[in-house]
Coordinates of C-alpha atoms and ligand atoms in Angstrom, one line a residue:
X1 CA 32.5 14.9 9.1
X2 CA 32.2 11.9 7.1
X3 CA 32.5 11.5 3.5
X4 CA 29.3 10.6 1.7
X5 CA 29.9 8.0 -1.0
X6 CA 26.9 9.0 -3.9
X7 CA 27.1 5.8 -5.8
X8 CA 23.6 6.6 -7.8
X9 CA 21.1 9.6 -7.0
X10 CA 17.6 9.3 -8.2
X11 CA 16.2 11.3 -11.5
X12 CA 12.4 11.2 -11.5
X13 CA 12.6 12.4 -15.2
X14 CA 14.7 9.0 -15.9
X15 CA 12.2 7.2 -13.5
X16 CA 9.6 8.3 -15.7
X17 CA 10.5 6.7 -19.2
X18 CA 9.0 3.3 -20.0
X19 CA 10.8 1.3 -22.0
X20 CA 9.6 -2.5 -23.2
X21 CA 12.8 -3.8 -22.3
X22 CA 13.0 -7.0 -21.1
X23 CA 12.6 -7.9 -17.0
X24 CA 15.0 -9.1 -15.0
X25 CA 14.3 -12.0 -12.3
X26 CA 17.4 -11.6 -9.8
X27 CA 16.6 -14.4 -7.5
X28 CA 18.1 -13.6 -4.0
X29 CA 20.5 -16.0 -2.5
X30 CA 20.0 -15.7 1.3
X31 CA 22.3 -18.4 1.8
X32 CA 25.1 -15.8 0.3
X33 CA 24.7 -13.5 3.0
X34 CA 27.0 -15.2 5.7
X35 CA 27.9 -12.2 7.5
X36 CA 26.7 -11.0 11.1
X37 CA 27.2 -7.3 11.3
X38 CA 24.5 -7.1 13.2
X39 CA 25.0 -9.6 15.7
X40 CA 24.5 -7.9 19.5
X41 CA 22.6 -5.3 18.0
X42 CA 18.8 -3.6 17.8
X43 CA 17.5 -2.1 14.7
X44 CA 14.2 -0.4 14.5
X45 CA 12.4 -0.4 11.0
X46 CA 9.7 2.6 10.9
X47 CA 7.0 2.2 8.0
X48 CA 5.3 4.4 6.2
X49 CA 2.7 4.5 3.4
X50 CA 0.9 1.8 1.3
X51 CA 0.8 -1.8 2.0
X52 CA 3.4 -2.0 -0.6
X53 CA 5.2 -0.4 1.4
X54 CA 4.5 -2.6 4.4
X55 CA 5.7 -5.3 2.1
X56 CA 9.1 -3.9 2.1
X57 CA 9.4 -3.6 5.0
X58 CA 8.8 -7.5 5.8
X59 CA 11.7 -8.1 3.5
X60 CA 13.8 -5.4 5.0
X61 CA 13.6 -6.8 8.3
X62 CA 13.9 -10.1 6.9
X63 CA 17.5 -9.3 6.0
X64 CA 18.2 -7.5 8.8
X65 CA 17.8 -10.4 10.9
X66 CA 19.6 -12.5 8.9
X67 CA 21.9 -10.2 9.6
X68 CA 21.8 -11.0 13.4
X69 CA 20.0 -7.9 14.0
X70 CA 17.5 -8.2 17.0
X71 CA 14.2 -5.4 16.1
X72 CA 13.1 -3.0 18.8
X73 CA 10.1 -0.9 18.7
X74 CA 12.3 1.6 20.4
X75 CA 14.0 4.2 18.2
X76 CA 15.9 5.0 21.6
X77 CA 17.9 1.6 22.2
X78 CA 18.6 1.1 18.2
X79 CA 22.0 0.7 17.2
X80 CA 20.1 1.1 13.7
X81 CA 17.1 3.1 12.9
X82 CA 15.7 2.9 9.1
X83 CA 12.7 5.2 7.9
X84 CA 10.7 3.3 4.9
X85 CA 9.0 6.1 3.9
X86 CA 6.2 7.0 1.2
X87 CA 6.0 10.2 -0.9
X88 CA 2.2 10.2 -2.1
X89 CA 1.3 13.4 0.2
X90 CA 3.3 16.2 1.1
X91 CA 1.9 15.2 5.0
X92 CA 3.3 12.1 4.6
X93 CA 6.9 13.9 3.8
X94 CA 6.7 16.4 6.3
X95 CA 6.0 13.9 9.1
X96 CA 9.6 11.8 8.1
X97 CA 11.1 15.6 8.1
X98 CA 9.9 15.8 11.8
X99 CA 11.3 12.0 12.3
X100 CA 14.5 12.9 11.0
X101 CA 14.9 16.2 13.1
X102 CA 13.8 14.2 16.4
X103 CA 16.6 11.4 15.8
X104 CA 19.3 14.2 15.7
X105 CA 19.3 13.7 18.8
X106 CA 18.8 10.0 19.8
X107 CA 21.9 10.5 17.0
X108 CA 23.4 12.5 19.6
X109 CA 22.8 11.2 23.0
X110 CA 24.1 7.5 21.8
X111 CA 27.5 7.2 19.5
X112 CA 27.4 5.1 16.4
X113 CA 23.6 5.0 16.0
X114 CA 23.0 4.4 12.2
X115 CA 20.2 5.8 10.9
X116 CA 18.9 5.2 6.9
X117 CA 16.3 6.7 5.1
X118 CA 14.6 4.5 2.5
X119 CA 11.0 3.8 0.7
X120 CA 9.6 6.0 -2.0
X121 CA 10.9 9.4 -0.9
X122 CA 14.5 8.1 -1.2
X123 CA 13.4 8.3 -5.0
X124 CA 12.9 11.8 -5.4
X125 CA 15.8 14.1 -6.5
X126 CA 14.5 16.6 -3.3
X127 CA 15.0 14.1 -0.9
X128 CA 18.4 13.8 -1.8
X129 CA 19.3 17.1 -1.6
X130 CA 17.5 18.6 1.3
X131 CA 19.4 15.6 3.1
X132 CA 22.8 16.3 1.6
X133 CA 21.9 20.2 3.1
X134 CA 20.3 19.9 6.4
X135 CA 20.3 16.3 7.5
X136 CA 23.9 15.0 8.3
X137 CA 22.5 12.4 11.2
X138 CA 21.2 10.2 7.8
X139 CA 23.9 7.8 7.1
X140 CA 22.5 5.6 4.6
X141 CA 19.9 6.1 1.9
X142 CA 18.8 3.3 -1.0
X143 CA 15.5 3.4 -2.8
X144 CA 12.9 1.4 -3.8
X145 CA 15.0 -0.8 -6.4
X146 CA 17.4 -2.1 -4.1
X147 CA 16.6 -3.5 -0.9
X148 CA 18.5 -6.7 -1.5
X149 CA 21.7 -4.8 -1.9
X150 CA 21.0 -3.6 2.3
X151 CA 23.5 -6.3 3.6
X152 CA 26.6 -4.6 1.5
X153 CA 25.2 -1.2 1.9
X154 CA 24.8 -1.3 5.5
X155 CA 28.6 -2.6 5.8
X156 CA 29.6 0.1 4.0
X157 CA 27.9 2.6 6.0
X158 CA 29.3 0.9 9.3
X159 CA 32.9 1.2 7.9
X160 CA 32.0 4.9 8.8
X161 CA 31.1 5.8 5.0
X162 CA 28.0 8.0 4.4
X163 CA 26.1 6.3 1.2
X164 CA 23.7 7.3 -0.9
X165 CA 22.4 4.3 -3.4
X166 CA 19.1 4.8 -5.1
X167 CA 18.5 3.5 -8.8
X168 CA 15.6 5.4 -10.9
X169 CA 15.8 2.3 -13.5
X170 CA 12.8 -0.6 -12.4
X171 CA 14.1 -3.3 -15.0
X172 CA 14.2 -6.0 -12.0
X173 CA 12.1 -8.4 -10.1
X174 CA 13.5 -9.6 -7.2
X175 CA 12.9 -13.3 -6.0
X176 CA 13.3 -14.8 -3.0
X177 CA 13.9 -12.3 -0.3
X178 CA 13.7 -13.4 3.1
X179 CA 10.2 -11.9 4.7
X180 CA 9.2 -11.6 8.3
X181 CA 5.3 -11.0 8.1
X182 CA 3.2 -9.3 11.1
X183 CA 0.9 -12.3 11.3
X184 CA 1.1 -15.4 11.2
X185 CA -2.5 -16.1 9.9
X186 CA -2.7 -13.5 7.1
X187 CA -0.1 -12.3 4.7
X188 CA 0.0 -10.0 1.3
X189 CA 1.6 -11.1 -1.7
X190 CA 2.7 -9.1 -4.2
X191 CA 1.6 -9.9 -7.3
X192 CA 3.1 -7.3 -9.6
X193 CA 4.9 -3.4 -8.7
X194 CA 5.2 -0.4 -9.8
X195 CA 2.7 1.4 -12.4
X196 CA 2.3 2.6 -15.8
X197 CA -0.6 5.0 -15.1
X198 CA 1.0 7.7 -14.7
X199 CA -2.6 9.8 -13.1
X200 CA -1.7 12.7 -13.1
X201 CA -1.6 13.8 -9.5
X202 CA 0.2 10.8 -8.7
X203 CA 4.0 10.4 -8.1
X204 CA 4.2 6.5 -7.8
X205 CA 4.7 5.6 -11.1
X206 CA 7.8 7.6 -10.7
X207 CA 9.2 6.7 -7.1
X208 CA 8.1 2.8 -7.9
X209 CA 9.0 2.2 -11.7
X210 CA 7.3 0.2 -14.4
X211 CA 5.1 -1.7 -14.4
X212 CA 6.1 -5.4 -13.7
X213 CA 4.5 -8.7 -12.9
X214 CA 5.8 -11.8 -11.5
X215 CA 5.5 -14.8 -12.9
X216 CA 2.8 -17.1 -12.0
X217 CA 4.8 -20.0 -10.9
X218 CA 6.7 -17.3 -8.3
X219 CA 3.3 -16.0 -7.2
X220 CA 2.4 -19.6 -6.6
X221 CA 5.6 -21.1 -5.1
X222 CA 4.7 -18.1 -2.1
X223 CA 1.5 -18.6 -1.9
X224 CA 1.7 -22.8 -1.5
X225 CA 4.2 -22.3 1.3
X226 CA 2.4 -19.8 3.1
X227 CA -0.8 -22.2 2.7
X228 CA 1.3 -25.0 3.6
X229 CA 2.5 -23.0 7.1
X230 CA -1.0 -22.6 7.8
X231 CA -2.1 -19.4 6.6
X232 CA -6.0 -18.0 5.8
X233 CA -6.2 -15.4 4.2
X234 CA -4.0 -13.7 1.6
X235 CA -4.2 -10.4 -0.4
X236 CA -2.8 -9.9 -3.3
X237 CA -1.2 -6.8 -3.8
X238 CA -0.2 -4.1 -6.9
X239 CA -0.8 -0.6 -7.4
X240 CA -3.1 -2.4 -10.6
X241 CA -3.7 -5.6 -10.0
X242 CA -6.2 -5.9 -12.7
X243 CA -3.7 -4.8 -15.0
X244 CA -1.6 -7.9 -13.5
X245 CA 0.1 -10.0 -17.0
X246 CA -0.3 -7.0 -19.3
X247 CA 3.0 -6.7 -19.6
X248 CA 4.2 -10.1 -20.1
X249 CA 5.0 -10.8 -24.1
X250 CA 2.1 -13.1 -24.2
X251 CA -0.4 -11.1 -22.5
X252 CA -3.4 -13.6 -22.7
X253 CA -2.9 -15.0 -19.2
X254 CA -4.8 -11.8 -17.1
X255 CA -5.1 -11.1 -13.8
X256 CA -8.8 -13.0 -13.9
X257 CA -7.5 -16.2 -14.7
X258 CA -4.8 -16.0 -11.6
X259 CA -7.9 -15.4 -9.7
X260 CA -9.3 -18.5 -11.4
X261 CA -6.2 -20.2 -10.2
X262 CA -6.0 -19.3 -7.1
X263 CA -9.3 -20.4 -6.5
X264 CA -8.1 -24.2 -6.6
X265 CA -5.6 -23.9 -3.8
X266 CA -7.4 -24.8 -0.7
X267 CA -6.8 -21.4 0.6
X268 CA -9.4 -20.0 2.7
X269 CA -10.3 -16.2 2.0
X270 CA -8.6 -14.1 -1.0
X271 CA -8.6 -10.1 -0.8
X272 CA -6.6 -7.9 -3.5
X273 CA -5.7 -4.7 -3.9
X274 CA -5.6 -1.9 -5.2
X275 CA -8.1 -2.1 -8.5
X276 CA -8.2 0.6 -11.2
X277 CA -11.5 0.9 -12.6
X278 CA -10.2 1.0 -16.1
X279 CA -9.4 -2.2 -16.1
X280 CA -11.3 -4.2 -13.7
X281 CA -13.3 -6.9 -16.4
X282 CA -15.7 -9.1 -16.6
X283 CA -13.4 -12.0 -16.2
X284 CA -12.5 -10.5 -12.5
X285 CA -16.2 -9.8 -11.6
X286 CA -17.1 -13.2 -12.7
X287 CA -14.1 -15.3 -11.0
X288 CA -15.4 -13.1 -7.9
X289 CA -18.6 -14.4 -8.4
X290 CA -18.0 -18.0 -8.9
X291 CA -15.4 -18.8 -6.2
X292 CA -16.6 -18.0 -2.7
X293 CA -13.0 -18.1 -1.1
X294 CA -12.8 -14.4 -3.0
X295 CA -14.0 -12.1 0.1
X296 CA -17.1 -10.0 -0.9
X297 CA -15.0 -6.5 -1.4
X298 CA -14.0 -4.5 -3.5
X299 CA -11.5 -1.5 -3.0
X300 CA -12.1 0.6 -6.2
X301 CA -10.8 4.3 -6.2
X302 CA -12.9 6.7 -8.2
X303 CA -11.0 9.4 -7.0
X304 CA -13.4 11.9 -8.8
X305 CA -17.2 11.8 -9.8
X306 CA -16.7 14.7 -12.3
X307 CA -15.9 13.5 -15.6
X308 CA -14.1 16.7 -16.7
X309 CA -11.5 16.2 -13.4
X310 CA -11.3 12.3 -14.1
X311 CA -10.4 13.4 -17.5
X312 CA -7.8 16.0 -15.9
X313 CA -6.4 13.1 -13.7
X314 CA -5.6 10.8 -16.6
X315 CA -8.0 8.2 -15.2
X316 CA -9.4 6.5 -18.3
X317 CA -12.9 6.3 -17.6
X318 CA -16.0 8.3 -17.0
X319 CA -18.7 8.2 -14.3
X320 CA -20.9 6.6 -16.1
X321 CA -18.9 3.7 -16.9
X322 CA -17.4 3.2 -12.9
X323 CA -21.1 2.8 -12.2
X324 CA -21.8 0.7 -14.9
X325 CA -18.7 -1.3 -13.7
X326 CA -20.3 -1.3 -10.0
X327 CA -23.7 -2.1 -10.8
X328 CA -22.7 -5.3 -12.5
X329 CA -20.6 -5.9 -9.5
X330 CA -23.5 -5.2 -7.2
X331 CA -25.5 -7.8 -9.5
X332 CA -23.0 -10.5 -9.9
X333 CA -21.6 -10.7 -6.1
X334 CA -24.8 -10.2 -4.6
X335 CA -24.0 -8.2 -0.8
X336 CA -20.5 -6.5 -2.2
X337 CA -18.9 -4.0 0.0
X338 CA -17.4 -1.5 -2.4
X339 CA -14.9 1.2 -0.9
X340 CA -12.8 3.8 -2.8
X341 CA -10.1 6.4 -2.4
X342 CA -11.4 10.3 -3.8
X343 CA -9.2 13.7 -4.3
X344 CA -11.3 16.7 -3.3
X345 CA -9.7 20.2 -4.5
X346 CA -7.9 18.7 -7.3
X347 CA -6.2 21.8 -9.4
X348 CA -9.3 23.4 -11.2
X349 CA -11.8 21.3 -9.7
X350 CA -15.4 23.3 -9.3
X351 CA -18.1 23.5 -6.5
X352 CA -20.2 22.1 -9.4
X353 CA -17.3 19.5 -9.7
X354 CA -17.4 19.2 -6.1
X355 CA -21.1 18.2 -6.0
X356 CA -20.8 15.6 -8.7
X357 CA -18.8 13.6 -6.5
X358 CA -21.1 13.9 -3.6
X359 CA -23.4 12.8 -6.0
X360 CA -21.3 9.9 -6.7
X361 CA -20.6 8.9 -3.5
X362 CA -24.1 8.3 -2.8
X363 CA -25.0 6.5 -5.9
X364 CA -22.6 4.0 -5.8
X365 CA -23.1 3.8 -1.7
X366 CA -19.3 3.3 -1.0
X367 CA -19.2 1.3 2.4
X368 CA -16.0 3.0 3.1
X369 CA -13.5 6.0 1.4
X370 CA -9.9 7.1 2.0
X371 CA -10.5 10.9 1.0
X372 CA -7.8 13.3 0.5
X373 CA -7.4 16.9 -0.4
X374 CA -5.2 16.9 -3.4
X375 CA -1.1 17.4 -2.1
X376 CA 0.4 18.7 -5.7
X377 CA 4.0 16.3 -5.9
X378 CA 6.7 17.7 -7.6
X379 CA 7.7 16.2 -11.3
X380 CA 3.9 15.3 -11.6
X381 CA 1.9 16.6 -14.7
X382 CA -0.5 17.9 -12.2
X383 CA 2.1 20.1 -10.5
X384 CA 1.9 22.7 -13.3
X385 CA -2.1 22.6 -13.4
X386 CA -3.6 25.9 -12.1
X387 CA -5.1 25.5 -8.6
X388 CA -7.5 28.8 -7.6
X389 CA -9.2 27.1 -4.7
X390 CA -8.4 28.0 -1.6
X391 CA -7.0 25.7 1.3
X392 CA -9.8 26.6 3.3
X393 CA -12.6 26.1 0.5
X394 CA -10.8 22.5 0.0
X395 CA -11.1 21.7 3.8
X396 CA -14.4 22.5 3.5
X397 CA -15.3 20.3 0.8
X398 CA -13.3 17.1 2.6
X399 CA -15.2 17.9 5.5
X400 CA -18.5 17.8 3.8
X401 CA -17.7 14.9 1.7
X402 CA -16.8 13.1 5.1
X403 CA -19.6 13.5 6.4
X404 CA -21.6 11.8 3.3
X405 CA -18.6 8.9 3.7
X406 CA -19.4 8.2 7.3
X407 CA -22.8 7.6 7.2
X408 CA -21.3 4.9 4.1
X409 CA -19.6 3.4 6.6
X410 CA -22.0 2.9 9.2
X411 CA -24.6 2.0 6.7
X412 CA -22.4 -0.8 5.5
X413 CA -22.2 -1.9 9.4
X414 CA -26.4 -1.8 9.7
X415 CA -27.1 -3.8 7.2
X416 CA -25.5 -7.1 9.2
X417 CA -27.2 -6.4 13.0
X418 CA -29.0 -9.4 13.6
X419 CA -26.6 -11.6 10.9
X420 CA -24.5 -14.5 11.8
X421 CA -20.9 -13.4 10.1
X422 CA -17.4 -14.9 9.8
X423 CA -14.8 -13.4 11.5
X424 CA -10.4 -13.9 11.2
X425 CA -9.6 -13.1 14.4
X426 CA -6.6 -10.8 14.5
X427 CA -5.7 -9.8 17.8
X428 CA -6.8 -8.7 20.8
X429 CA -8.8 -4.8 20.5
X430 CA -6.4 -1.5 20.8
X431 CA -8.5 -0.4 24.0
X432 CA -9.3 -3.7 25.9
X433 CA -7.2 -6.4 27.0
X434 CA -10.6 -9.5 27.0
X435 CA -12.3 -7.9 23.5
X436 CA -11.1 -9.8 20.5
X437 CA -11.1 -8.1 16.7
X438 CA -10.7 -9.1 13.3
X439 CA -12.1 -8.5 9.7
X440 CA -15.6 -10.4 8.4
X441 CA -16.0 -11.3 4.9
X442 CA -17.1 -8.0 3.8
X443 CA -13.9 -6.5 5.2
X444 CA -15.5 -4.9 8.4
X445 CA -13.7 -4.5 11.8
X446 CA -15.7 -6.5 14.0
X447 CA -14.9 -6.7 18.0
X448 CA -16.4 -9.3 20.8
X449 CA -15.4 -11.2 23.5
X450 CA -13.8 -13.8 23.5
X451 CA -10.3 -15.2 24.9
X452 CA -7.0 -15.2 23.3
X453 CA -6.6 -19.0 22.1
X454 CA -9.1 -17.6 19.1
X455 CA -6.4 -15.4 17.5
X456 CA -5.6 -16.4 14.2
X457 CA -9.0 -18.8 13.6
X458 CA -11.6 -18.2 11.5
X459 CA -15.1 -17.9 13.6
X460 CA -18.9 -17.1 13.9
X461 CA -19.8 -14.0 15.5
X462 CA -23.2 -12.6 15.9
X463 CA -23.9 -8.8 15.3
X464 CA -25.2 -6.6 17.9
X465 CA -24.7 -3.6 17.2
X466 CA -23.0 -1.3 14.2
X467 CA -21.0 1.4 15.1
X468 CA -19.8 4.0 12.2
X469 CA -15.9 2.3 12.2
X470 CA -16.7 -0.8 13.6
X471 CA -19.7 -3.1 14.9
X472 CA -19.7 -5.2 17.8
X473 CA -21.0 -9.1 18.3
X474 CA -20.8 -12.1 20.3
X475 CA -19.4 -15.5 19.5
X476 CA -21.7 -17.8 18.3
Ligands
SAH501 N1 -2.7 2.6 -7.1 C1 -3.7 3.0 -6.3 C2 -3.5 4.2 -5.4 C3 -2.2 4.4 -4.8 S1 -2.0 5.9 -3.9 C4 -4.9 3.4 -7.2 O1 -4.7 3.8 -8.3 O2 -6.0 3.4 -6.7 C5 -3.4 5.8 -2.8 C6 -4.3 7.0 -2.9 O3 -3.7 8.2 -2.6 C7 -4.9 7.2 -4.3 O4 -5.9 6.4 -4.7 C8 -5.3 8.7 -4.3 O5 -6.6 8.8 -3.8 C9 -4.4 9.3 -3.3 N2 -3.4 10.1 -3.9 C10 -2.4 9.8 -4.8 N3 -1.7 10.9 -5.1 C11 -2.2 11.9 -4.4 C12 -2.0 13.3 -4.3 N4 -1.0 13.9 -5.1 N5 -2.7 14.1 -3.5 C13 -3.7 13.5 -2.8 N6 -4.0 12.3 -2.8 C14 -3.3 11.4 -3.6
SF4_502 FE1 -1.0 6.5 -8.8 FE2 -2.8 6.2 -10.7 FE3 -0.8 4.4 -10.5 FE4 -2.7 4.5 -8.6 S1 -3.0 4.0 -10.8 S2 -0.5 4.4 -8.3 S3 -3.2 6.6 -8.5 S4 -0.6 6.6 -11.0
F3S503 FE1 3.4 5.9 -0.5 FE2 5.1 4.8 -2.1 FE3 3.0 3.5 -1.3 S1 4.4 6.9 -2.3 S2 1.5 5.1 -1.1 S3 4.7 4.2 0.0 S4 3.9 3.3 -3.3

């Protein structure tokens, strides 16, 4: 068996402790990495998780082609196989579990197959040692903290070395990696990571460190070059955004401003996300407002609608004051979509609790939710909280609140039958070959016909007919 090198193991309990220090830029130099290792050979990069996530894994293949490695969808002819993984559910753990267990034997059936395990559940302490105790096929694990350290790493691991490399401290920003995106007419840009929030439920702030920004100039030297190369839309993207520059020494530059600043680029349509109501202000509301290349959504988790379980969940602000928040968003960008992410069966929550955010839900008519039942996460405050409510009771309660959701979404689809809307076309539809797709303003799926040569352009569609997930339209 082969020896497994632990060079650092992850300690949420370090991962936790915030301290001002200063922030590091390292600035990658891609030009350093001169060696081939993976010339002749496919790697298959599986992601999981948030779009932060999906961000990673841009970079991560990045290298890995600079590497000479060619990428497969096909975990079966891969010379290398990585897992970027997420850690916000237990579901979404218990799926890479099933991964890993699968590839024991594409481990088996083809000799020197790498495989590495990396994203947010790399992070936890468990992770570590449930692989150090049942999963020998994983070769390779690094964390969140150090994806630009894969190129030494993954030598290592081919010299037939087992490594384990995951850092808990967040102290860096790294510049400059090499990204391949999905498209090629809409990209996401980070604009800061990790999170000081600490919600209580919520293990990110753990398995993705402090709370960092990047400078402006950074934000705008990517941005310009993917302008420059042609592309429409961008989204910015942070577990806060609208906490974006609070942690900069002089904090007076906010994530409002950036949005005023973005605005004179010439760049077409501007999305971000993810907003905490806490701090989404006036200044955002407004730049949204005034600049009509920021696209008329808003993705604003409530999570609760019970202001004794917000209060329980460490989110920082009541009911009342999300809808007041709402309102004036409804007021000031006349036509918003609004959509949100809610926990039912959070430890202690009611049926009375319960019902408050049904109420919720249809108050602030959400055009959209992600709903979860609450997954307790090990290391989070929440974890200790007493839950009495059944599984089933919980079910129950998702179930019921979906249905309230749906009839959201398809009432956010209604309201543009008849209406002329603009529409980036993405690709081609999952289930037919001659039906194009892509996103309107308002963030809705919209599908028509239409040939190929449209992908990637921004068009007119007219809507026919609404549909709960999607509606459906013809080119104008
Ligand atoms: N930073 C984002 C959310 C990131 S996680 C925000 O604050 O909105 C995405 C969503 O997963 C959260 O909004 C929450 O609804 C859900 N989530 C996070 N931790 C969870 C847990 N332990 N159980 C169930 N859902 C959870
Ligand atoms: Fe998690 Fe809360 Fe941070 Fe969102 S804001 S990532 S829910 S801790
Ligand atoms: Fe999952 Fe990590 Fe994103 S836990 S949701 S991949 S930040």
């Amino acid at each position: 068996m082969k020896k497994t090198i632990v060079k650092s193991k992850p300690d949420l309990n370090q991962a936790s402790k915030r301290t001002a220090g200063i922030i590091e830029t390292i600035r990658f130099d891609i030009n350093a990495v001169d060696s081939l290792i993976g010339q002749g050979k496919l790697a298959n990069v599986q992601t999981y998780g948030c779009q932060g996530n999906v961000a990673d894994g841009d970079a991560i293949i990045g290298l890995l082609e600079k590497l000479g490695y060619k990428i497969t969808d096909d975990e079966n002819q891969a010379d290398l196989i990585l897992l970027n993984t997420c850690a916000v559910r237990e579901g979404a753990e218990n799926k890479i579990w099933g991964i890993v267990g699968r590839l024991k034997r594409v481990k088996k059936a083809r000799n020197g197959v790498l495989i590495g395990l990396c994203g947010c559940m790399a992070q936890e302490e468990t992770t570590i040692t449930t692989i150090q105790e049942k999963y020998p096929q994983i070769d390779l694990v690094f964390g969140t903290h150090n994806i630009h350290e894969l190129p030494h790493m993954l030598k290592q691991a081919m010299s037939g070395q087992k490594l384990i490399q995951v850092y808990s401290d967040s102290s860096t920003i790294v510049e400059e990696l090499p990204r391949v995106r999905e498209y090629k007419h809409k990209a996401f840009v980070n604009i800061m990571y990790g999170c000081d929030e600490f919600c209580s439920y919520c293990i990110v702030p753990y398995t993705r460190g402090k709370k960092r920004s990047r400078a402006k100039a950074d934000i705008f030297k990517e941005i310009d070059d993917l302008i420059l190369s042609g592309y429409s839309e961008i989204t910015l993207l942070g577990q806060n955004v609208n906490a974006y520059g609070t942690d900069f020494e002089d904090s007076s530059y906010s994530f409002g401003d950036l949005l005023d600043d973005l605005a004179k680029t010439n760049l077409k349509r501007l999305r971000f996300t993810t907003n905490h109501p806490h701090y989404l202000d006036e200044k955002t509301i407004k730049a949204m407002a005034n600049h009509s290349m920021i696209m008329p959504h808003l993705h604003l988790p409530v999570q609760a609608g019970s202001n004794r379980v917000l209060e329980l969940m460490n989110r920082k602000y009541t009911k009342e004051e999300y809808l007041e928040k709402i309102n004036l968003l409804k007021v000031l960008v006349p036509g918003i979509s609004i959509t949100t992410d809610i926990i039912v069966g959070f430890s202690g929550e009611s049926q009375k609790d319960f019902e408050e955010t049904l109420d919720l839900v249809k108050e602030a008519a959400f055009e959209g939710a992600f709903t979860f039942i609450y997954s307790k996460r090990e290391g989070t405050p929440a974890a200790l909280f007493k839950d009495d409510t059944s599984i089933e009771e919980k079910k129950l309660r998702l179930k019921t609140l979906n249905t309230v959701v749906n009839e959201g979404y398809l009432k956010g689809h209604k309201r543009f039958v008849g209406e002329i809307v603009e529409v980036l076309v993405d690709g081609v539809s999952k289930n037919n070959e001659l039906i194009l797709s892509g996103y309107s303003q308002h963030n809705k799926l919209v599908n028509f016909p239409g040939d190929k040569s449209l992908i990637g352009k921004l068009v007119s569609v007219k809507i026919t007919k609404a549909n709960t997930w999607f509606m459906s339209g013809e080119l104008i």
